[in-house]
GROMACS .gro file of C-alpha atoms in nm:
model
  117
    1GLN     CA    1   8.799  10.927  10.525
    2VAL     CA    2   9.071  11.080  10.630
    3GLN     CA    3   9.300  10.823  10.852
    4LEU     CA    4   9.598  10.984  11.138
    5VAL     CA    5   9.848  10.689  11.189
    6GLU     CA    6  10.103  10.769  11.471
    7SER     CA    7  10.364  10.556  11.594
    8GLY     CA    8  10.710  10.642  11.826
    9GLY     CA    9  10.571  10.726  12.183
   10GLY     CA   10  10.681  10.590  12.481
   11LEU     CA   11  10.885  10.581  12.808
   12VAL     CA   12  11.262  10.721  12.827
   13GLN     CA   13  11.407  10.960  13.110
   14ALA     CA   14  11.460  11.277  13.148
   15GLY     CA   15  11.718  11.397  12.907
   16GLY     CA   16  11.560  11.153  12.678
   17SER     CA   17  11.465  11.206  12.294
   18LEU     CA   18  11.174  11.047  12.104
   19ARG     CA   19  11.037  11.068  11.807
   20LEU     CA   20  10.681  11.095  11.655
   21SER     CA   21  10.539  11.038  11.365
   22CYS     CA   22  10.193  11.113  11.209
   23ALA     CA   23  10.065  10.953  10.877
   24ALA     CA   24   9.726  11.083  10.683
   25SER     CA   25   9.574  10.898  10.389
   26GLY     CA   26   9.281  11.019  10.220
   27SER     CA   27   9.152  11.325  10.055
   28ILE     CA   28   9.394  11.544  10.150
   29PHE     CA   29   9.377  11.892  10.036
   30SER     CA   30   9.718  12.051   9.919
   31ILE     CA   31   9.664  12.241  10.210
   32ASN     CA   32   9.665  12.231  10.580
   33THR     CA   33   9.830  12.172  10.881
   34MET     CA   34   9.966  11.910  11.020
   35GLY     CA   35  10.026  11.975  11.385
   36TRP     CA   36  10.080  11.775  11.820
   37TYR     CA   37   9.895  11.840  12.058
   38ARG     CA   38   9.937  11.694  12.371
   39GLN     CA   39   9.678  11.634  12.664
   40ALA     CA   40   9.831  11.499  13.054
   41PRO     CA   41   9.585  11.326  13.299
   42GLY     CA   42   9.362  11.623  13.422
   43LYS     CA   43   9.517  11.935  13.148
   44GLN     CA   44   9.340  12.067  12.852
   45ARG     CA   45   9.467  11.971  12.537
   46GLU     CA   46   9.688  12.245  12.466
   47LEU     CA   47   9.910  12.303  12.080
   48VAL     CA   48  10.234  12.190  12.097
   49ALA     CA   49  10.383  12.235  11.751
   50ALA     CA   50  10.257  12.229  11.375
   51ILE     CA   51  10.343  12.350  11.006
   52THR     CA   52  10.187  12.446  10.735
   53SER     CA   53  10.187  12.328  10.448
   54GLY     CA   54  10.473  12.597  10.325
   55GLY     CA   55  10.647  12.480  10.576
   56GLY     CA   56  10.576  12.764  10.814
   57THR     CA   57  10.576  12.629  11.202
   58ASN     CA   58  10.442  12.767  11.541
   59TYR     CA   59  10.569  12.597  11.885
   60ALA     CA   60  10.417  12.609  12.203
   61ASN     CA   61  10.701  12.851  12.409
   62SER     CA   62  10.715  12.516  12.651
   63VAL     CA   63  10.875  12.316  12.299
   64GLN     CA   64  11.097  12.577  12.209
   65GLY     CA   65  11.457  12.485  12.135
   66ARG     CA   66  11.394  12.089  12.218
   67PHE     CA   67  11.163  11.994  12.027
   68ALA     CA   68  11.128  12.030  11.600
   69ILE     CA   69  10.882  11.963  11.362
   70SER     CA   70  10.881  11.897  10.997
   71ARG     CA   71  10.701  11.744  10.704
   72ASP     CA   72  10.721  11.537  10.424
   73ASN     CA   73  10.456  11.615  10.161
   74ALA     CA   74  10.497  11.411   9.924
   75LYS     CA   75  10.404  11.157  10.163
   76ASN     CA   76  10.163  11.384  10.427
   77THR     CA   77  10.341  11.273  10.737
   78VAL     CA   78  10.426  11.501  11.014
   79TYR     CA   79  10.705  11.460  11.229
   80LEU     CA   80  10.796  11.526  11.595
   81GLN     CA   81  11.157  11.499  11.699
   82MET     CA   82  11.150  11.590  12.056
   83ASN     CA   83  11.508  11.689  12.306
   84SER     CA   84  11.584  11.780  12.628
   85LEU     CA   85  11.267  11.582  12.741
   86LYS     CA   86  11.121  11.665  13.046
   87PRO     CA   87  10.848  11.491  13.277
   88GLU     CA   88  10.601  11.726  13.192
   89ASP     CA   89  10.551  11.628  12.926
   90THR     CA   90  10.457  11.367  12.956
   91ALA     CA   91  10.107  11.314  12.818
   92ALA     CA   92   9.929  11.199  12.549
   93TYR     CA   93  10.021  11.344  12.191
   94TYR     CA   94   9.765  11.344  11.970
   95CYS     CA   95   9.822  11.430  11.588
   96ASN     CA   96   9.612  11.650  11.347
   97LEU     CA   97   9.521  11.755  11.024
   98HIS     CA   98   9.354  12.095  10.955
   99LEU     CA   99   9.237  12.113  10.620
  100ALA     CA  100   9.231  12.568  10.593
  101LEU     CA  101   8.928  12.528  10.273
  102ALA     CA  102   8.716  12.402  10.470
  103ASN     CA  103   8.826  12.494  10.790
  104TYR     CA  104   8.821  12.109  10.894
  105ASP     CA  105   8.981  11.914  11.183
  106TYR     CA  106   9.072  11.518  11.200
  107TRP     CA  107   9.194  11.376  11.529
  108GLY     CA  108   9.413  11.097  11.581
  109GLN     CA  109   9.382  10.822  11.801
  110GLY     CA  110   9.683  10.989  12.007
  111THR     CA  111   9.984  10.784  12.134
  112GLN     CA  112  10.195  10.826  12.515
  113VAL     CA  113  10.483  11.005  12.559
  114THR     CA  114  10.593  10.909  12.908
  115VAL     CA  115  10.942  11.090  13.119
  116SER     CA  116  11.055  10.939  13.347
  117SER     CA  117  11.280  11.141  13.619
   0.00000   0.00000   0.00000
């Protein structure tokens, strides 16, 4: 089984920075996409950023230029560097692992990010 362990959430003032990490363990195919989604109270879960095993990235318009996603394939770990945080970034952030060949998704338990104004 695949497990995703997230870390790095917390409380920060507007304009501050946080770095999220997500380590994947278990039977992981080499061709995959890892990413971060977020869900604020009363809203749908939305993609924040994703990165393929080849290094291709995709960002939500709302975080473009402020967030940066990266990964260490040797460690099966994905990172999300979040800068210039805004109160509207407040949400539970979920790590996602998408296995392309199996067309299957794994999810982490979520880590809370709260940005105070």
